[in-house]
Amino acid sequence: MLVIQDQPVLASSTTVSVGSKSQEDSCCERILHFVKNIFLYFKTLFLSSIQYFRTKIVSSTKDGLKTESTRLSDLQIKAAHNSFDKGPLTEQMRITPSKPWIGSCRALEFDLVQNPATSTPEVSWQFVLQHGDPYKPESRSLEDALKEVKGWAKTNPDHEVCFIHLDMKDTCVSGDHVIFAQQIDRIIREYLTPEQLFTPEDCRQNKPSLRKAIEVNGWPTTDSLRGKFIFVMTGDDRDDLVAERRTVYCQSNKQSQVAFVDVDQRKLSDISKIITKYSDRMFLNIKQGSNQWRQLVQKARQNQMIARIWKANTKEKWKEAVTSGAHLIATDVISDKSKSWAFIPAPIQI
């Protein structure tokens, strides 16, 4: 609000004498000051409006009313770390409005280990969910986990967009990398329909790269992503075979691939390389507490990347992760009734 404390300028037909020239100058200065304030006010209003519409757009709802819809790059959600050993997936995703720290996850994580006996072209490959180590046949299969996700989605068809991170372990690198890409995509598509998936090709929209597509179009809105899942392939690129498998996946079968591939912070020595090296990787996976982790989050946000933080397992680390601006905050504190701090202060409305 502008407050003009100077006295109003009164129009007069009296001729101004030479002796009153200083008074006339003072009057002109007040007028110029007033005009300058008006200009600054509308400039600020204009810039604020631009910033607002960058993060909010107007869309039509089913009943014809106008509502605001958030861009994917402006979300902040709770994510489950190693969700395959945190109890039923449905409980991790269940939302209790009165106790938002219990469950309320919109991102899951499956650590993948491969059965090396099924790594040839003529057989169906088998993957299980476990913390690395050699393949154990008693571990939960990827198919079984996807079956549970499919059942949850059937019960909640209009659910918010959900992320599923597939974390490649060093015991998930057997066989040909291109065949791996075909096999992992095949398994996911057996349980989720094309309408339930938001894939890299959906995002790319005939642009030369994901980065270019997002620079031009921005990330989609949460309204347009209702009922969909986004798969992101993560992994420790300090292991050469893991890095190679993820790179081949990212570069092969682009039109049919299901999962996005992220940038692994543990192998990133130069923050600037996020932009120059990875034109088709718009997700960044960051271990909280690592070198320059906050700067990485900010760099990601400045370049419209989606940043995931993991290891936010204490009240202090959770608060740090939330205030850092990270989009996905992964924690082992999923359904601990005594940890009432483990929720996003301003969650998305379901």
Coordinates of C-alpha atoms in Angstrom, one line a residue:
M1 CA 0.0 0.0 0.0
L2 CA 1.3 3.5 -0.9
V3 CA 1.0 6.3 1.6
I4 CA 1.7 9.7 0.4
Q5 CA 2.7 11.9 3.4
D6 CA 3.5 15.0 1.4
Q7 CA 0.9 17.7 1.2
P8 CA -1.2 17.7 -2.0
V9 CA -0.2 20.1 -4.8
L10 CA -2.9 22.8 -5.3
A11 CA -3.5 24.2 -8.7
S12 CA -3.4 28.0 -8.8
S13 CA -3.8 30.6 -11.5
T14 CA -1.4 32.9 -9.6
T15 CA 1.8 33.6 -11.4
V16 CA 4.8 32.1 -9.6
S17 CA 7.4 34.7 -8.7
V18 CA 11.1 34.3 -9.0
G19 CA 11.4 34.2 -5.2
S20 CA 9.1 31.1 -5.0
K21 CA 11.2 29.1 -7.5
S22 CA 12.5 26.9 -4.7
Q23 CA 9.0 26.1 -3.6
E24 CA 8.1 25.1 -7.2
D25 CA 11.2 22.8 -7.4
S26 CA 10.1 21.2 -4.2
C27 CA 6.7 20.6 -5.6
C28 CA 8.1 19.0 -8.7
E29 CA 10.3 16.7 -6.6
R30 CA 7.2 15.5 -4.7
I31 CA 5.4 14.8 -7.9
L32 CA 8.3 12.8 -9.3
H33 CA 8.6 10.9 -6.0
F34 CA 4.9 10.1 -6.2
V35 CA 5.2 8.8 -9.8
K36 CA 8.3 6.8 -8.9
N37 CA 6.4 5.1 -6.0
I38 CA 3.5 4.3 -8.3
F39 CA 5.9 2.7 -10.9
L40 CA 7.7 0.6 -8.3
Y41 CA 4.4 -0.5 -6.8
F42 CA 3.0 -1.8 -10.1
K43 CA 6.4 -3.3 -11.1
T44 CA 6.4 -5.3 -7.8
L45 CA 2.8 -6.3 -8.4
F46 CA 3.7 -7.5 -11.9
L47 CA 6.7 -9.5 -10.9
S48 CA 4.8 -11.1 -8.1
S49 CA 2.1 -12.1 -10.5
I50 CA 4.7 -13.7 -12.8
Q51 CA 6.2 -15.7 -10.0
Y52 CA 2.7 -16.8 -8.9
F53 CA 1.7 -18.1 -12.3
R54 CA 5.0 -19.9 -12.6
T55 CA 3.9 -22.2 -9.8
K56 CA 0.2 -22.1 -10.2
I57 CA -1.9 -22.4 -13.3
V58 CA -5.6 -22.3 -13.8
S59 CA -7.3 -25.5 -15.0
S60 CA -10.9 -26.6 -15.4
T61 CA -12.4 -29.2 -13.1
K62 CA -15.1 -31.8 -14.1
D63 CA -17.9 -29.5 -12.9
G64 CA -16.6 -26.6 -15.0
L65 CA -15.3 -24.6 -12.0
K66 CA -11.8 -23.1 -12.1
T67 CA -9.2 -24.4 -9.6
E68 CA -5.6 -23.9 -9.0
S69 CA -3.2 -26.8 -9.9
T70 CA 0.3 -27.2 -8.7
R71 CA 3.2 -28.0 -11.0
L72 CA 5.1 -31.3 -10.2
S73 CA 8.2 -29.2 -9.6
D74 CA 6.5 -27.4 -6.8
L75 CA 5.5 -30.4 -4.7
Q76 CA 7.0 -31.5 -1.5
I77 CA 6.0 -35.0 -0.3
K78 CA 7.0 -37.6 2.2
A79 CA 8.7 -40.6 0.7
A80 CA 9.4 -44.0 2.2
H81 CA 13.0 -45.2 2.3
N82 CA 13.4 -48.9 1.7
S83 CA 9.7 -49.2 1.8
F84 CA 9.8 -53.0 1.0
D85 CA 10.7 -53.8 4.6
K86 CA 8.5 -51.2 6.3
G87 CA 5.3 -53.3 6.3
P88 CA 2.4 -53.3 3.8
L89 CA 2.8 -50.7 1.1
T90 CA -0.9 -49.8 1.4
E91 CA -0.3 -48.8 5.0
Q92 CA 2.6 -46.6 4.0
M93 CA 0.5 -44.8 1.5
R94 CA -2.6 -44.6 3.7
I95 CA -3.5 -41.0 4.7
T96 CA -5.0 -40.2 8.1
P97 CA -5.8 -36.5 8.1
S98 CA -5.8 -36.3 11.9
K99 CA -2.4 -38.0 12.1
P100 CA -0.5 -37.1 8.9
W101 CA 2.8 -38.4 10.3
I102 CA 1.5 -42.0 10.1
G103 CA 1.9 -43.3 6.6
S104 CA 1.0 -40.5 4.1
C105 CA 3.8 -41.5 1.7
R106 CA 3.5 -40.7 -2.0
A107 CA 6.8 -42.3 -2.9
L108 CA 8.0 -45.8 -2.4
E109 CA 11.4 -47.4 -2.8
F110 CA 12.2 -50.9 -4.1
D111 CA 15.8 -52.1 -3.8
L112 CA 16.3 -54.5 -6.7
V113 CA 18.4 -57.7 -6.7
Q114 CA 18.4 -60.0 -9.7
N115 CA 18.3 -63.8 -10.0
P116 CA 21.5 -64.4 -12.0
A117 CA 20.1 -67.7 -13.2
T118 CA 17.5 -65.8 -15.2
S119 CA 19.7 -63.4 -17.2
T120 CA 19.5 -64.7 -20.7
P121 CA 17.4 -63.5 -23.6
E122 CA 15.2 -66.6 -23.8
V123 CA 13.8 -66.5 -20.2
S124 CA 11.8 -64.1 -18.1
W125 CA 14.1 -62.3 -15.7
Q126 CA 13.4 -62.4 -11.9
F127 CA 13.9 -59.5 -9.5
V128 CA 13.4 -59.4 -5.8
L129 CA 13.4 -56.6 -3.2
Q130 CA 16.2 -56.8 -0.7
H131 CA 19.2 -54.8 0.7
G132 CA 21.7 -55.9 -1.9
D133 CA 23.6 -59.1 -1.2
P134 CA 23.3 -62.1 -3.4
Y135 CA 19.8 -63.1 -4.7
K136 CA 17.6 -64.8 -2.1
P137 CA 14.6 -66.7 -3.5
E138 CA 12.6 -66.1 -0.3
S139 CA 12.7 -62.3 -0.8
R140 CA 9.6 -60.6 -2.0
S141 CA 9.4 -60.4 -5.8
L142 CA 9.0 -57.2 -7.7
E143 CA 5.9 -58.7 -9.2
D144 CA 4.3 -59.2 -5.8
A145 CA 5.0 -55.6 -4.8
L146 CA 3.6 -54.3 -8.0
K147 CA 0.5 -56.4 -7.5
E148 CA -0.1 -54.7 -4.2
V149 CA 0.4 -51.3 -5.8
K150 CA -2.0 -52.2 -8.5
G151 CA -4.6 -53.2 -5.9
W152 CA -4.2 -50.0 -4.0
A153 CA -4.6 -48.0 -7.2
K154 CA -7.8 -49.9 -8.0
T155 CA -9.2 -48.8 -4.7
N156 CA -7.9 -45.3 -5.1
P157 CA -8.3 -44.6 -8.8
D158 CA -8.1 -40.8 -8.5
H159 CA -5.0 -40.8 -6.3
E160 CA -2.3 -38.2 -6.4
V161 CA 0.7 -38.8 -8.5
C162 CA 2.9 -41.4 -6.8
F163 CA 6.6 -42.1 -7.2
I164 CA 8.3 -45.6 -7.2
H165 CA 12.1 -45.6 -7.0
L166 CA 13.8 -48.7 -8.3
D167 CA 17.2 -48.7 -6.6
M168 CA 19.7 -50.8 -8.6
K169 CA 22.0 -52.8 -6.3
D170 CA 25.4 -54.2 -7.4
T171 CA 23.7 -57.7 -7.5
C172 CA 21.3 -56.4 -10.2
V173 CA 23.7 -56.2 -13.1
S174 CA 23.8 -59.7 -14.6
G175 CA 23.1 -60.2 -18.3
D176 CA 22.8 -57.8 -21.2
H177 CA 21.9 -54.2 -20.3
V178 CA 19.5 -53.7 -23.2
I179 CA 17.6 -56.9 -22.4
F180 CA 17.4 -55.8 -18.8
A181 CA 15.7 -52.6 -20.0
Q182 CA 13.2 -54.6 -21.9
Q183 CA 12.6 -57.0 -19.1
I184 CA 12.1 -54.5 -16.3
D185 CA 9.7 -52.4 -18.5
R186 CA 7.8 -55.6 -19.4
I187 CA 7.2 -56.5 -15.7
I188 CA 6.0 -53.0 -14.8
R189 CA 3.6 -52.9 -17.7
E190 CA 2.1 -56.2 -16.8
Y191 CA 0.7 -54.6 -13.7
L192 CA 0.1 -51.0 -14.6
T193 CA -1.6 -49.7 -17.7
P194 CA -0.3 -47.0 -20.0
E195 CA -2.9 -44.7 -18.5
Q196 CA -1.5 -45.3 -15.1
L197 CA 2.1 -44.3 -16.0
F198 CA 3.8 -41.0 -16.7
T199 CA 6.9 -42.0 -18.7
P200 CA 9.9 -40.1 -20.0
E201 CA 8.3 -40.1 -23.5
D202 CA 5.1 -38.6 -22.1
C203 CA 7.3 -35.8 -20.7
R204 CA 9.6 -35.4 -23.7
Q205 CA 6.8 -34.8 -26.2
N206 CA 9.0 -35.0 -29.3
K207 CA 11.6 -32.6 -27.9
P208 CA 15.3 -33.6 -28.3
S209 CA 15.7 -34.1 -24.5
L210 CA 13.8 -34.1 -21.3
R211 CA 15.6 -30.9 -20.2
K212 CA 14.5 -29.1 -23.4
A213 CA 11.0 -30.3 -23.0
I214 CA 10.7 -29.1 -19.4
E215 CA 12.4 -25.8 -20.3
V216 CA 9.7 -25.3 -23.0
N217 CA 6.6 -26.8 -21.3
G218 CA 7.5 -27.1 -17.7
W219 CA 6.5 -30.1 -15.6
P220 CA 2.9 -31.2 -15.8
T221 CA 0.3 -30.3 -13.2
T222 CA -0.8 -32.5 -10.3
D223 CA -4.4 -32.5 -11.8
S224 CA -3.1 -34.0 -15.0
L225 CA -1.1 -36.6 -13.1
R226 CA -3.9 -37.9 -10.9
G227 CA -4.1 -41.7 -11.0
K228 CA -0.6 -42.0 -12.4
F229 CA 2.7 -43.4 -11.2
I230 CA 6.2 -42.1 -12.0
F231 CA 9.0 -44.7 -11.8
V232 CA 12.6 -43.4 -11.2
M233 CA 15.6 -45.6 -11.5
T234 CA 18.3 -44.9 -8.9
G235 CA 21.6 -46.5 -8.0
D236 CA 25.1 -46.0 -6.7
D237 CA 27.1 -45.0 -9.8
R238 CA 30.3 -45.4 -7.9
D239 CA 29.9 -49.1 -9.0
D240 CA 30.8 -49.1 -12.7
L241 CA 28.4 -51.8 -13.6
V242 CA 25.5 -50.1 -11.9
A243 CA 26.4 -46.9 -13.6
E244 CA 26.6 -48.6 -17.0
R245 CA 23.3 -50.4 -16.6
R246 CA 21.5 -47.2 -15.7
T247 CA 23.2 -45.3 -18.6
V248 CA 22.2 -47.9 -21.1
Y249 CA 18.6 -47.9 -19.8
C250 CA 18.5 -44.2 -20.1
Q251 CA 19.7 -44.2 -23.7
S252 CA 17.9 -47.3 -25.1
N253 CA 14.3 -47.8 -26.1
K254 CA 13.5 -44.2 -25.3
Q255 CA 10.0 -44.4 -26.8
S256 CA 9.0 -47.3 -24.7
Q257 CA 11.0 -47.0 -21.4
V258 CA 8.9 -46.7 -18.3
A259 CA 11.3 -45.2 -15.8
F260 CA 13.2 -41.9 -15.6
V261 CA 16.8 -42.2 -14.6
D262 CA 18.2 -39.9 -11.9
V263 CA 21.6 -38.3 -11.3
D264 CA 23.4 -39.9 -8.4
Q265 CA 24.9 -37.2 -6.1
R266 CA 27.6 -39.7 -4.8
K267 CA 29.3 -39.7 -8.2
L268 CA 28.8 -36.0 -8.9
S269 CA 32.0 -34.1 -8.3
D270 CA 31.0 -30.8 -10.0
I271 CA 27.5 -29.3 -9.4
S272 CA 27.6 -27.6 -12.8
K273 CA 27.7 -31.0 -14.6
I274 CA 24.0 -31.5 -13.6
I275 CA 23.2 -29.2 -16.5
T276 CA 25.9 -29.8 -19.0
K277 CA 26.2 -33.6 -18.8
Y278 CA 22.7 -34.9 -18.1
S279 CA 20.2 -33.6 -20.6
D280 CA 17.9 -36.6 -20.2
R281 CA 18.1 -36.8 -16.4
M282 CA 15.8 -34.4 -14.5
F283 CA 15.8 -36.2 -11.1
L284 CA 18.6 -35.8 -8.6
N285 CA 19.1 -38.3 -5.7
I286 CA 21.0 -36.7 -2.7
K287 CA 22.2 -38.3 0.6
Q288 CA 21.4 -35.8 3.3
G289 CA 24.5 -34.6 5.1
S290 CA 26.8 -35.2 2.1
N291 CA 29.0 -32.4 0.8
Q292 CA 27.1 -29.4 -0.6
W293 CA 23.8 -31.2 -0.3
R294 CA 21.8 -28.0 0.3
Q295 CA 23.5 -26.3 -2.7
L296 CA 22.6 -29.3 -4.8
V297 CA 18.9 -29.0 -3.8
Q298 CA 18.9 -25.3 -4.8
K299 CA 20.7 -26.0 -8.0
A300 CA 18.2 -28.7 -8.9
R301 CA 15.3 -26.3 -8.1
Q302 CA 16.8 -23.5 -10.2
N303 CA 17.0 -25.9 -13.2
Q304 CA 13.5 -27.4 -12.7
M305 CA 14.9 -30.8 -11.5
I306 CA 13.2 -32.9 -9.0
A307 CA 15.4 -33.4 -5.9
R308 CA 15.1 -36.4 -3.6
I309 CA 16.7 -36.4 -0.1
W310 CA 17.3 -39.6 1.8
K311 CA 18.2 -40.4 5.4
A312 CA 15.9 -37.8 7.0
N313 CA 15.5 -40.0 10.1
T314 CA 15.6 -37.6 13.0
K315 CA 13.5 -34.6 13.9
E316 CA 16.4 -32.3 13.2
K317 CA 17.3 -33.9 9.8
W318 CA 13.6 -33.9 8.8
K319 CA 13.3 -30.2 9.5
E320 CA 16.5 -29.5 7.5
A321 CA 15.2 -31.5 4.6
V322 CA 11.9 -29.7 4.5
T323 CA 13.4 -26.3 4.8
S324 CA 16.0 -27.1 2.1
G325 CA 13.2 -27.2 -0.5
A326 CA 13.8 -30.9 -1.5
H327 CA 10.8 -32.3 -3.4
L328 CA 10.9 -35.9 -2.1
I329 CA 12.0 -36.5 1.5
A330 CA 12.8 -40.1 2.1
T331 CA 12.7 -41.4 5.6
D332 CA 12.6 -44.7 7.6
V333 CA 10.1 -43.1 10.0
I334 CA 6.9 -44.2 8.2
S335 CA 4.3 -45.2 10.8
D336 CA 5.9 -44.4 14.2
K337 CA 3.1 -42.9 16.3
S338 CA 5.5 -41.2 18.6
K339 CA 7.3 -39.3 15.8
S340 CA 4.7 -36.7 15.1
W341 CA 7.2 -34.5 13.3
A342 CA 7.4 -36.8 10.3
F343 CA 5.0 -35.1 8.0
I344 CA 5.0 -32.3 5.5
P345 CA 3.7 -29.1 7.1
A346 CA 1.6 -28.1 4.1
P347 CA 0.7 -31.4 2.4
I348 CA -1.1 -31.7 -0.9
Q349 CA -4.9 -31.9 -0.6
I350 CA -6.1 -35.4 -1.5

